[in-house]
């Protein structure tokens, strides 16, 4: 039995709920987009400029998925030329704390993980 009672939440329904959401927010771009939108409302071009390396297609796909999940709100203004802005929803803002905690864990433990990988890989050759 795990010492952490919360781990039963991970195993709950065979992990389907957790896997489904982690697949979405754990993809290459979603957390970066969420982090850039933290406290800001941005137009598509500005958002693309602030997420280094993301293509227009991937940003479009990522924003649609985040909007579908209720994490990002899209506002379209009937102007010429059209103006569209994106911002985090209340639910999307609740993701910032866990994302920062995960990023802190990665920074704190990254060097040890890299060292473990190097030792493992050296033993496999």
PDB file of N, CA and C in Angstrom, residues 40-125:
ATOM      1  N   UNK A  40      -2.397  37.230 -18.740  1.00  0.00           N
ATOM      2  CA  UNK A  40      -2.441  38.074 -19.928  1.00  0.00           C
ATOM      3  C   UNK A  40      -3.525  37.626 -20.895  1.00  0.00           C
ATOM      4  N   UNK A  41      -3.959  38.555 -21.700  1.00  0.00           N
ATOM      5  CA  UNK A  41      -4.856  38.290 -22.832  1.00  0.00           C
ATOM      6  C   UNK A  41      -4.049  38.669 -24.066  1.00  0.00           C
ATOM      7  N   UNK A  42      -3.842  37.693 -24.948  1.00  0.00           N
ATOM      8  CA  UNK A  42      -2.943  37.927 -26.079  1.00  0.00           C
ATOM      9  C   UNK A  42      -3.599  37.570 -27.404  1.00  0.00           C
ATOM     10  N   UNK A  43      -3.180  38.288 -28.425  1.00  0.00           N
ATOM     11  CA  UNK A  43      -3.566  37.956 -29.783  1.00  0.00           C
ATOM     12  C   UNK A  43      -2.705  36.804 -30.266  1.00  0.00           C
ATOM     13  N   UNK A  44      -3.174  36.141 -31.308  1.00  0.00           N
ATOM     14  CA  UNK A  44      -2.499  34.956 -31.821  1.00  0.00           C
ATOM     15  C   UNK A  44      -1.029  35.234 -32.152  1.00  0.00           C
ATOM     16  N   UNK A  45      -0.774  36.300 -32.893  1.00  0.00           N
ATOM     17  CA  UNK A  45       0.595  36.614 -33.314  1.00  0.00           C
ATOM     18  C   UNK A  45       1.523  36.861 -32.144  1.00  0.00           C
ATOM     19  N   UNK A  46       1.041  37.569 -31.143  1.00  0.00           N
ATOM     20  CA  UNK A  46       1.856  37.833 -29.958  1.00  0.00           C
ATOM     21  C   UNK A  46       2.117  36.544 -29.197  1.00  0.00           C
ATOM     22  N   UNK A  47       1.124  35.715 -29.117  1.00  0.00           N
ATOM     23  CA  UNK A  47       1.273  34.426 -28.448  1.00  0.00           C
ATOM     24  C   UNK A  47       2.299  33.564 -29.195  1.00  0.00           C
ATOM     25  N   UNK A  48       2.212  33.539 -30.516  1.00  0.00           N
ATOM     26  CA  UNK A  48       3.167  32.764 -31.305  1.00  0.00           C
ATOM     27  C   UNK A  48       4.585  33.300 -31.118  1.00  0.00           C
ATOM     28  N   UNK A  49       4.718  34.586 -31.038  1.00  0.00           N
ATOM     29  CA  UNK A  49       6.033  35.208 -30.834  1.00  0.00           C
ATOM     30  C   UNK A  49       6.634  34.824 -29.477  1.00  0.00           C
ATOM     31  N   UNK A  50       5.791  34.653 -28.471  1.00  0.00           N
ATOM     32  CA  UNK A  50       6.265  34.368 -27.111  1.00  0.00           C
ATOM     33  C   UNK A  50       6.490  32.884 -26.825  1.00  0.00           C
ATOM     34  N   UNK A  51       6.061  32.020 -27.746  1.00  0.00           N
ATOM     35  CA  UNK A  51       6.295  30.579 -27.583  1.00  0.00           C
ATOM     36  C   UNK A  51       7.308  30.176 -28.652  1.00  0.00           C
ATOM     37  N   UNK A  52       8.584  30.210 -28.296  1.00  0.00           N
ATOM     38  CA  UNK A  52       9.627  29.967 -29.293  1.00  0.00           C
ATOM     39  C   UNK A  52       9.505  28.589 -29.943  1.00  0.00           C
ATOM     40  N   UNK A  53       9.580  28.580 -31.276  1.00  0.00           N
ATOM     41  CA  UNK A  53       9.617  27.334 -32.007  1.00  0.00           C
ATOM     42  C   UNK A  53       8.280  26.747 -32.396  1.00  0.00           C
ATOM     43  N   UNK A  54       7.181  27.321 -31.926  1.00  0.00           N
ATOM     44  CA  UNK A  54       5.874  26.749 -32.267  1.00  0.00           C
ATOM     45  C   UNK A  54       5.435  27.260 -33.635  1.00  0.00           C
ATOM     46  N   UNK A  55       4.937  26.349 -34.442  1.00  0.00           N
ATOM     47  CA  UNK A  55       4.440  26.740 -35.763  1.00  0.00           C
ATOM     48  C   UNK A  55       3.017  27.278 -35.624  1.00  0.00           C
ATOM     49  N   UNK A  56       2.576  27.970 -36.662  1.00  0.00           N
ATOM     50  CA  UNK A  56       1.207  28.488 -36.672  1.00  0.00           C
ATOM     51  C   UNK A  56       0.210  27.340 -36.542  1.00  0.00           C
ATOM     52  N   UNK A  57       0.475  26.250 -37.259  1.00  0.00           N
ATOM     53  CA  UNK A  57      -0.427  25.090 -37.217  1.00  0.00           C
ATOM     54  C   UNK A  57      -0.500  24.486 -35.810  1.00  0.00           C
ATOM     55  N   UNK A  58       0.660  24.318 -35.172  1.00  0.00           N
ATOM     56  CA  UNK A  58       0.668  23.720 -33.833  1.00  0.00           C
ATOM     57  C   UNK A  58       0.037  24.651 -32.807  1.00  0.00           C
ATOM     58  N   UNK A  59       0.260  25.942 -32.943  1.00  0.00           N
ATOM     59  CA  UNK A  59      -0.368  26.873 -32.007  1.00  0.00           C
ATOM     60  C   UNK A  59      -1.880  26.845 -32.183  1.00  0.00           C
ATOM     61  N   UNK A  60      -2.342  26.810 -33.416  1.00  0.00           N
ATOM     62  CA  UNK A  60      -3.785  26.727 -33.676  1.00  0.00           C
ATOM     63  C   UNK A  60      -4.368  25.471 -33.048  1.00  0.00           C
ATOM     64  N   UNK A  61      -3.710  24.331 -33.276  1.00  0.00           N
ATOM     65  CA  UNK A  61      -4.185  23.056 -32.728  1.00  0.00           C
ATOM     66  C   UNK A  61      -4.161  23.078 -31.195  1.00  0.00           C
ATOM     67  N   UNK A  62      -3.101  23.579 -30.622  1.00  0.00           N
ATOM     68  CA  UNK A  62      -2.972  23.627 -29.161  1.00  0.00           C
ATOM     69  C   UNK A  62      -4.047  24.513 -28.554  1.00  0.00           C
ATOM     70  N   UNK A  63      -4.263  25.692 -29.137  1.00  0.00           N
ATOM     71  CA  UNK A  63      -5.291  26.596 -28.619  1.00  0.00           C
ATOM     72  C   UNK A  63      -6.680  25.977 -28.730  1.00  0.00           C
ATOM     73  N   UNK A  64      -6.964  25.305 -29.824  1.00  0.00           N
ATOM     74  CA  UNK A  64      -8.278  24.657 -29.977  1.00  0.00           C
ATOM     75  C   UNK A  64      -8.475  23.586 -28.911  1.00  0.00           C
ATOM     76  N   UNK A  65      -7.450  22.780 -28.678  1.00  0.00           N
ATOM     77  CA  UNK A  65      -7.556  21.737 -27.661  1.00  0.00           C
ATOM     78  C   UNK A  65      -7.728  22.325 -26.267  1.00  0.00           C
ATOM     79  N   UNK A  66      -6.990  23.363 -25.966  1.00  0.00           N
ATOM     80  CA  UNK A  66      -7.109  24.008 -24.652  1.00  0.00           C
ATOM     81  C   UNK A  66      -8.475  24.682 -24.494  1.00  0.00           C
ATOM     82  N   UNK A  67      -8.981  25.250 -25.577  1.00  0.00           N
ATOM     83  CA  UNK A  67     -10.324  25.847 -25.550  1.00  0.00           C
ATOM     84  C   UNK A  67     -11.374  24.760 -25.360  1.00  0.00           C
ATOM     85  N   UNK A  68     -11.215  23.657 -26.068  1.00  0.00           N
ATOM     86  CA  UNK A  68     -12.154  22.526 -25.949  1.00  0.00           C
ATOM     87  C   UNK A  68     -12.197  22.004 -24.524  1.00  0.00           C
ATOM     88  N   UNK A  69     -11.048  21.967 -23.851  1.00  0.00           N
ATOM     89  CA  UNK A  69     -10.967  21.480 -22.475  1.00  0.00           C
ATOM     90  C   UNK A  69     -11.395  22.522 -21.442  1.00  0.00           C
ATOM     91  N   UNK A  70     -11.732  23.718 -21.900  1.00  0.00           N
ATOM     92  CA  UNK A  70     -12.181  24.760 -20.984  1.00  0.00           C
ATOM     93  C   UNK A  70     -11.051  25.448 -20.238  1.00  0.00           C
ATOM     94  N   UNK A  71      -9.842  25.381 -20.777  1.00  0.00           N
ATOM     95  CA  UNK A  71      -8.696  26.007 -20.113  1.00  0.00           C
ATOM     96  C   UNK A  71      -8.362  27.377 -20.695  1.00  0.00           C
ATOM     97  N   UNK A  72      -8.765  27.598 -21.944  1.00  0.00           N
ATOM     98  CA  UNK A  72      -8.503  28.856 -22.638  1.00  0.00           C
ATOM     99  C   UNK A  72      -9.811  29.369 -23.213  1.00  0.00           C
ATOM    100  N   UNK A  73      -9.980  30.692 -23.130  1.00  0.00           N
ATOM    101  CA  UNK A  73     -11.158  31.336 -23.719  1.00  0.00           C
ATOM    102  C   UNK A  73     -10.704  32.154 -24.924  1.00  0.00           C
ATOM    103  N   UNK A  74     -11.433  32.008 -26.010  1.00  0.00           N
ATOM    104  CA  UNK A  74     -11.154  32.732 -27.255  1.00  0.00           C
ATOM    105  C   UNK A  74     -12.217  33.791 -27.442  1.00  0.00           C
ATOM    106  N   UNK A  75     -11.790  35.027 -27.663  1.00  0.00           N
ATOM    107  CA  UNK A  75     -12.717  36.122 -27.928  1.00  0.00           C
ATOM    108  C   UNK A  75     -12.427  36.672 -29.310  1.00  0.00           C
ATOM    109  N   UNK A  76     -13.450  36.679 -30.163  1.00  0.00           N
ATOM    110  CA  UNK A  76     -13.324  37.191 -31.524  1.00  0.00           C
ATOM    111  C   UNK A  76     -14.094  38.508 -31.613  1.00  0.00           C
ATOM    112  N   UNK A  77     -13.440  39.527 -32.147  1.00  0.00           N
ATOM    113  CA  UNK A  77     -14.055  40.845 -32.272  1.00  0.00           C
ATOM    114  C   UNK A  77     -14.415  41.088 -33.735  1.00  0.00           C
ATOM    115  N   UNK A  78     -15.642  41.554 -33.987  1.00  0.00           N
ATOM    116  CA  UNK A  78     -16.087  41.780 -35.373  1.00  0.00           C
ATOM    117  C   UNK A  78     -15.504  43.079 -35.927  1.00  0.00           C
ATOM    118  N   UNK A  79     -14.210  43.033 -36.228  1.00  0.00           N
ATOM    119  CA  UNK A  79     -13.516  44.202 -36.759  1.00  0.00           C
ATOM    120  C   UNK A  79     -12.870  43.826 -38.084  1.00  0.00           C
ATOM    121  N   UNK A  80     -12.424  44.837 -38.795  1.00  0.00           N
ATOM    122  CA  UNK A  80     -11.655  44.606 -40.015  1.00  0.00           C
ATOM    123  C   UNK A  80     -10.310  45.284 -39.819  1.00  0.00           C
ATOM    124  N   UNK A  81      -9.229  44.524 -39.836  1.00  0.00           N
ATOM    125  CA  UNK A  81      -9.157  43.076 -39.927  1.00  0.00           C
ATOM    126  C   UNK A  81      -9.644  42.436 -38.626  1.00  0.00           C
ATOM    127  N   UNK A  82     -10.019  41.163 -38.684  1.00  0.00           N
ATOM    128  CA  UNK A  82     -10.534  40.487 -37.488  1.00  0.00           C
ATOM    129  C   UNK A  82      -9.484  40.453 -36.390  1.00  0.00           C
ATOM    130  N   UNK A  83      -9.963  40.578 -35.164  1.00  0.00           N
ATOM    131  CA  UNK A  83      -9.073  40.508 -33.996  1.00  0.00           C
ATOM    132  C   UNK A  83      -9.570  39.382 -33.109  1.00  0.00           C
ATOM    133  N   UNK A  84      -8.647  38.499 -32.712  1.00  0.00           N
ATOM    134  CA  UNK A  84      -8.966  37.380 -31.833  1.00  0.00           C
ATOM    135  C   UNK A  84      -7.972  37.409 -30.685  1.00  0.00           C
ATOM    136  N   UNK A  85      -8.491  37.262 -29.471  1.00  0.00           N
ATOM    137  CA  UNK A  85      -7.624  37.241 -28.296  1.00  0.00           C
ATOM    138  C   UNK A  85      -7.879  35.974 -27.489  1.00  0.00           C
ATOM    139  N   UNK A  86      -6.846  35.538 -26.795  1.00  0.00           N
ATOM    140  CA  UNK A  86      -6.903  34.323 -25.982  1.00  0.00           C
ATOM    141  C   UNK A  86      -6.507  34.664 -24.557  1.00  0.00           C
ATOM    142  N   UNK A  87      -7.194  34.019 -23.616  1.00  0.00           N
ATOM    143  CA  UNK A  87      -6.843  34.172 -22.205  1.00  0.00           C
ATOM    144  C   UNK A  87      -7.214  32.893 -21.471  1.00  0.00           C
ATOM    145  N   UNK A  88      -6.587  32.705 -20.311  1.00  0.00           N
ATOM    146  CA  UNK A  88      -6.917  31.534 -19.498  1.00  0.00           C
ATOM    147  C   UNK A  88      -8.283  31.705 -18.866  1.00  0.00           C
ATOM    148  N   UNK A  89      -9.008  30.626 -18.747  1.00  0.00           N
ATOM    149  CA  UNK A  89     -10.255  30.625 -17.992  1.00  0.00           C
ATOM    150  C   UNK A  89      -9.903  30.458 -16.514  1.00  0.00           C
ATOM    151  N   UNK A  90     -10.909  30.520 -15.656  1.00  0.00           N
ATOM    152  CA  UNK A  90     -10.675  30.257 -14.226  1.00  0.00           C
ATOM    153  C   UNK A  90     -10.062  28.868 -14.044  1.00  0.00           C
ATOM    154  N   UNK A  91     -10.583  27.892 -14.763  1.00  0.00           N
ATOM    155  CA  UNK A  91     -10.035  26.531 -14.680  1.00  0.00           C
ATOM    156  C   UNK A  91      -8.594  26.501 -15.172  1.00  0.00           C
ATOM    157  N   UNK A  92      -8.323  27.199 -16.257  1.00  0.00           N
ATOM    158  CA  UNK A  92      -6.964  27.249 -16.787  1.00  0.00           C
ATOM    159  C   UNK A  92      -5.980  27.850 -15.793  1.00  0.00           C
ATOM    160  N   UNK A  93      -6.426  28.867 -15.057  1.00  0.00           N
ATOM    161  CA  UNK A  93      -5.545  29.488 -14.050  1.00  0.00           C
ATOM    162  C   UNK A  93      -5.219  28.532 -12.912  1.00  0.00           C
ATOM    163  N   UNK A  94      -6.107  27.571 -12.634  1.00  0.00           N
ATOM    164  CA  UNK A  94      -5.806  26.620 -11.561  1.00  0.00           C
ATOM    165  C   UNK A  94      -4.685  25.669 -11.949  1.00  0.00           C
ATOM    166  N   UNK A  95      -4.335  25.616 -13.215  1.00  0.00           N
ATOM    167  CA  UNK A  95      -3.254  24.758 -13.683  1.00  0.00           C
ATOM    168  C   UNK A  95      -1.877  25.357 -13.415  1.00  0.00           C
ATOM    169  N   UNK A  96      -1.803  26.660 -13.200  1.00  0.00           N
ATOM    170  CA  UNK A  96      -0.513  27.332 -13.025  1.00  0.00           C
ATOM    171  C   UNK A  96       0.242  26.778 -11.823  1.00  0.00           C
ATOM    172  N   UNK A  97      -0.408  26.656 -10.664  1.00  0.00           N
ATOM    173  CA  UNK A  97       0.272  26.169  -9.460  1.00  0.00           C
ATOM    174  C   UNK A  97       0.880  24.784  -9.642  1.00  0.00           C
ATOM    175  N   UNK A  98       0.095  23.791 -10.074  1.00  0.00           N
ATOM    176  CA  UNK A  98       0.677  22.469 -10.308  1.00  0.00           C
ATOM    177  C   UNK A  98       1.765  22.478 -11.387  1.00  0.00           C
ATOM    178  N   UNK A  99       1.593  23.287 -12.421  1.00  0.00           N
ATOM    179  CA  UNK A  99       2.604  23.341 -13.486  1.00  0.00           C
ATOM    180  C   UNK A  99       3.914  23.918 -12.955  1.00  0.00           C
ATOM    181  N   UNK A 100       3.815  24.951 -12.139  1.00  0.00           N
ATOM    182  CA  UNK A 100       5.024  25.535 -11.543  1.00  0.00           C
ATOM    183  C   UNK A 100       5.687  24.528 -10.608  1.00  0.00           C
ATOM    184  N   UNK A 101       4.881  23.816  -9.815  1.00  0.00           N
ATOM    185  CA  UNK A 101       5.441  22.802  -8.914  1.00  0.00           C
ATOM    186  C   UNK A 101       6.170  21.721  -9.713  1.00  0.00           C
ATOM    187  N   UNK A 102       5.604  21.290 -10.821  1.00  0.00           N
ATOM    188  CA  UNK A 102       6.248  20.290 -11.661  1.00  0.00           C
ATOM    189  C   UNK A 102       7.532  20.849 -12.280  1.00  0.00           C
ATOM    190  N   UNK A 103       7.493  22.098 -12.724  1.00  0.00           N
ATOM    191  CA  UNK A 103       8.687  22.721 -13.293  1.00  0.00           C
ATOM    192  C   UNK A 103       9.790  22.836 -12.233  1.00  0.00           C
ATOM    193  N   UNK A 104       9.410  23.207 -11.001  1.00  0.00           N
ATOM    194  CA  UNK A 104      10.399  23.286  -9.918  1.00  0.00           C
ATOM    195  C   UNK A 104      11.004  21.921  -9.634  1.00  0.00           C
ATOM    196  N   UNK A 105      10.170  20.874  -9.644  1.00  0.00           N
ATOM    197  CA  UNK A 105      10.671  19.520  -9.430  1.00  0.00           C
ATOM    198  C   UNK A 105      11.674  19.165 -10.522  1.00  0.00           C
ATOM    199  N   UNK A 106      11.328  19.492 -11.774  1.00  0.00           N
ATOM    200  CA  UNK A 106      12.215  19.178 -12.899  1.00  0.00           C
ATOM    201  C   UNK A 106      13.549  19.904 -12.763  1.00  0.00           C
ATOM    202  N   UNK A 107      13.531  21.159 -12.361  1.00  0.00           N
ATOM    203  CA  UNK A 107      14.770  21.915 -12.190  1.00  0.00           C
ATOM    204  C   UNK A 107      15.587  21.343 -11.034  1.00  0.00           C
ATOM    205  N   UNK A 108      14.908  21.031  -9.930  1.00  0.00           N
ATOM    206  CA  UNK A 108      15.601  20.485  -8.758  1.00  0.00           C
ATOM    207  C   UNK A 108      16.203  19.111  -9.023  1.00  0.00           C
ATOM    208  N   UNK A 109      15.497  18.272  -9.766  1.00  0.00           N
ATOM    209  CA  UNK A 109      15.905  16.881  -9.945  1.00  0.00           C
ATOM    210  C   UNK A 109      16.476  16.566 -11.324  1.00  0.00           C
ATOM    211  N   UNK A 110      16.424  17.530 -12.228  1.00  0.00           N
ATOM    212  CA  UNK A 110      16.912  17.315 -13.587  1.00  0.00           C
ATOM    213  C   UNK A 110      18.347  16.815 -13.664  1.00  0.00           C
ATOM    214  N   UNK A 111      19.284  17.451 -12.955  1.00  0.00           N
ATOM    215  CA  UNK A 111      20.671  16.965 -13.033  1.00  0.00           C
ATOM    216  C   UNK A 111      20.823  15.521 -12.546  1.00  0.00           C
ATOM    217  N   UNK A 112      20.128  15.143 -11.491  1.00  0.00           N
ATOM    218  CA  UNK A 112      20.211  13.773 -10.987  1.00  0.00           C
ATOM    219  C   UNK A 112      19.595  12.787 -11.988  1.00  0.00           C
ATOM    220  N   UNK A 113      18.508  13.171 -12.619  1.00  0.00           N
ATOM    221  CA  UNK A 113      17.880  12.311 -13.624  1.00  0.00           C
ATOM    222  C   UNK A 113      18.826  12.145 -14.810  1.00  0.00           C
ATOM    223  N   UNK A 114      19.451  13.227 -15.257  1.00  0.00           N
ATOM    224  CA  UNK A 114      20.407  13.139 -16.367  1.00  0.00           C
ATOM    225  C   UNK A 114      21.582  12.236 -16.016  1.00  0.00           C
ATOM    226  N   UNK A 115      22.071  12.342 -14.785  1.00  0.00           N
ATOM    227  CA  UNK A 115      23.175  11.481 -14.344  1.00  0.00           C
ATOM    228  C   UNK A 115      22.736  10.014 -14.335  1.00  0.00           C
ATOM    229  N   UNK A 116      21.529   9.750 -13.875  1.00  0.00           N
ATOM    230  CA  UNK A 116      21.011   8.383 -13.880  1.00  0.00           C
ATOM    231  C   UNK A 116      20.890   7.843 -15.296  1.00  0.00           C
ATOM    232  N   UNK A 117      20.416   8.673 -16.198  1.00  0.00           N
ATOM    233  CA  UNK A 117      20.293   8.251 -17.600  1.00  0.00           C
ATOM    234  C   UNK A 117      21.671   7.910 -18.179  1.00  0.00           C
ATOM    235  N   UNK A 118      22.646   8.757 -17.893  1.00  0.00           N
ATOM    236  CA  UNK A 118      23.994   8.524 -18.416  1.00  0.00           C
ATOM    237  C   UNK A 118      24.565   7.206 -17.875  1.00  0.00           C
ATOM    238  N   UNK A 119      24.379   6.959 -16.574  1.00  0.00           N
ATOM    239  CA  UNK A 119      24.859   5.704 -15.983  1.00  0.00           C
ATOM    240  C   UNK A 119      24.144   4.509 -16.600  1.00  0.00           C
ATOM    241  N   UNK A 120      22.855   4.617 -16.757  1.00  0.00           N
ATOM    242  CA  UNK A 120      22.059   3.537 -17.349  1.00  0.00           C
ATOM    243  C   UNK A 120      22.522   3.259 -18.781  1.00  0.00           C
ATOM    244  N   UNK A 121      22.622   4.334 -19.562  1.00  0.00           N
ATOM    245  CA  UNK A 121      23.021   4.181 -20.969  1.00  0.00           C
ATOM    246  C   UNK A 121      24.417   3.614 -21.095  1.00  0.00           C
ATOM    247  N   UNK A 122      25.325   3.998 -20.207  1.00  0.00           N
ATOM    248  CA  UNK A 122      26.695   3.497 -20.246  1.00  0.00           C
ATOM    249  C   UNK A 122      26.728   1.997 -19.941  1.00  0.00           C
ATOM    250  N   UNK A 123      25.841   1.533 -19.099  1.00  0.00           N
ATOM    251  CA  UNK A 123      25.779   0.118 -18.760  1.00  0.00           C
ATOM    252  C   UNK A 123      25.101  -0.710 -19.828  1.00  0.00           C
ATOM    253  N   UNK A 124      24.433  -0.096 -20.785  1.00  0.00           N
ATOM    254  CA  UNK A 124      23.686  -0.815 -21.828  1.00  0.00           C
ATOM    255  C   UNK A 124      24.525  -1.021 -23.081  1.00  0.00           C
ATOM    256  N   UNK A 125      25.692  -0.408 -23.141  1.00  0.00           N
ATOM    257  CA  UNK A 125      26.475  -0.528 -24.383  1.00  0.00           C
ATOM    258  C   UNK A 125      27.434  -1.684 -24.354  1.00  0.00           C
TER     259      UNK A 125
END
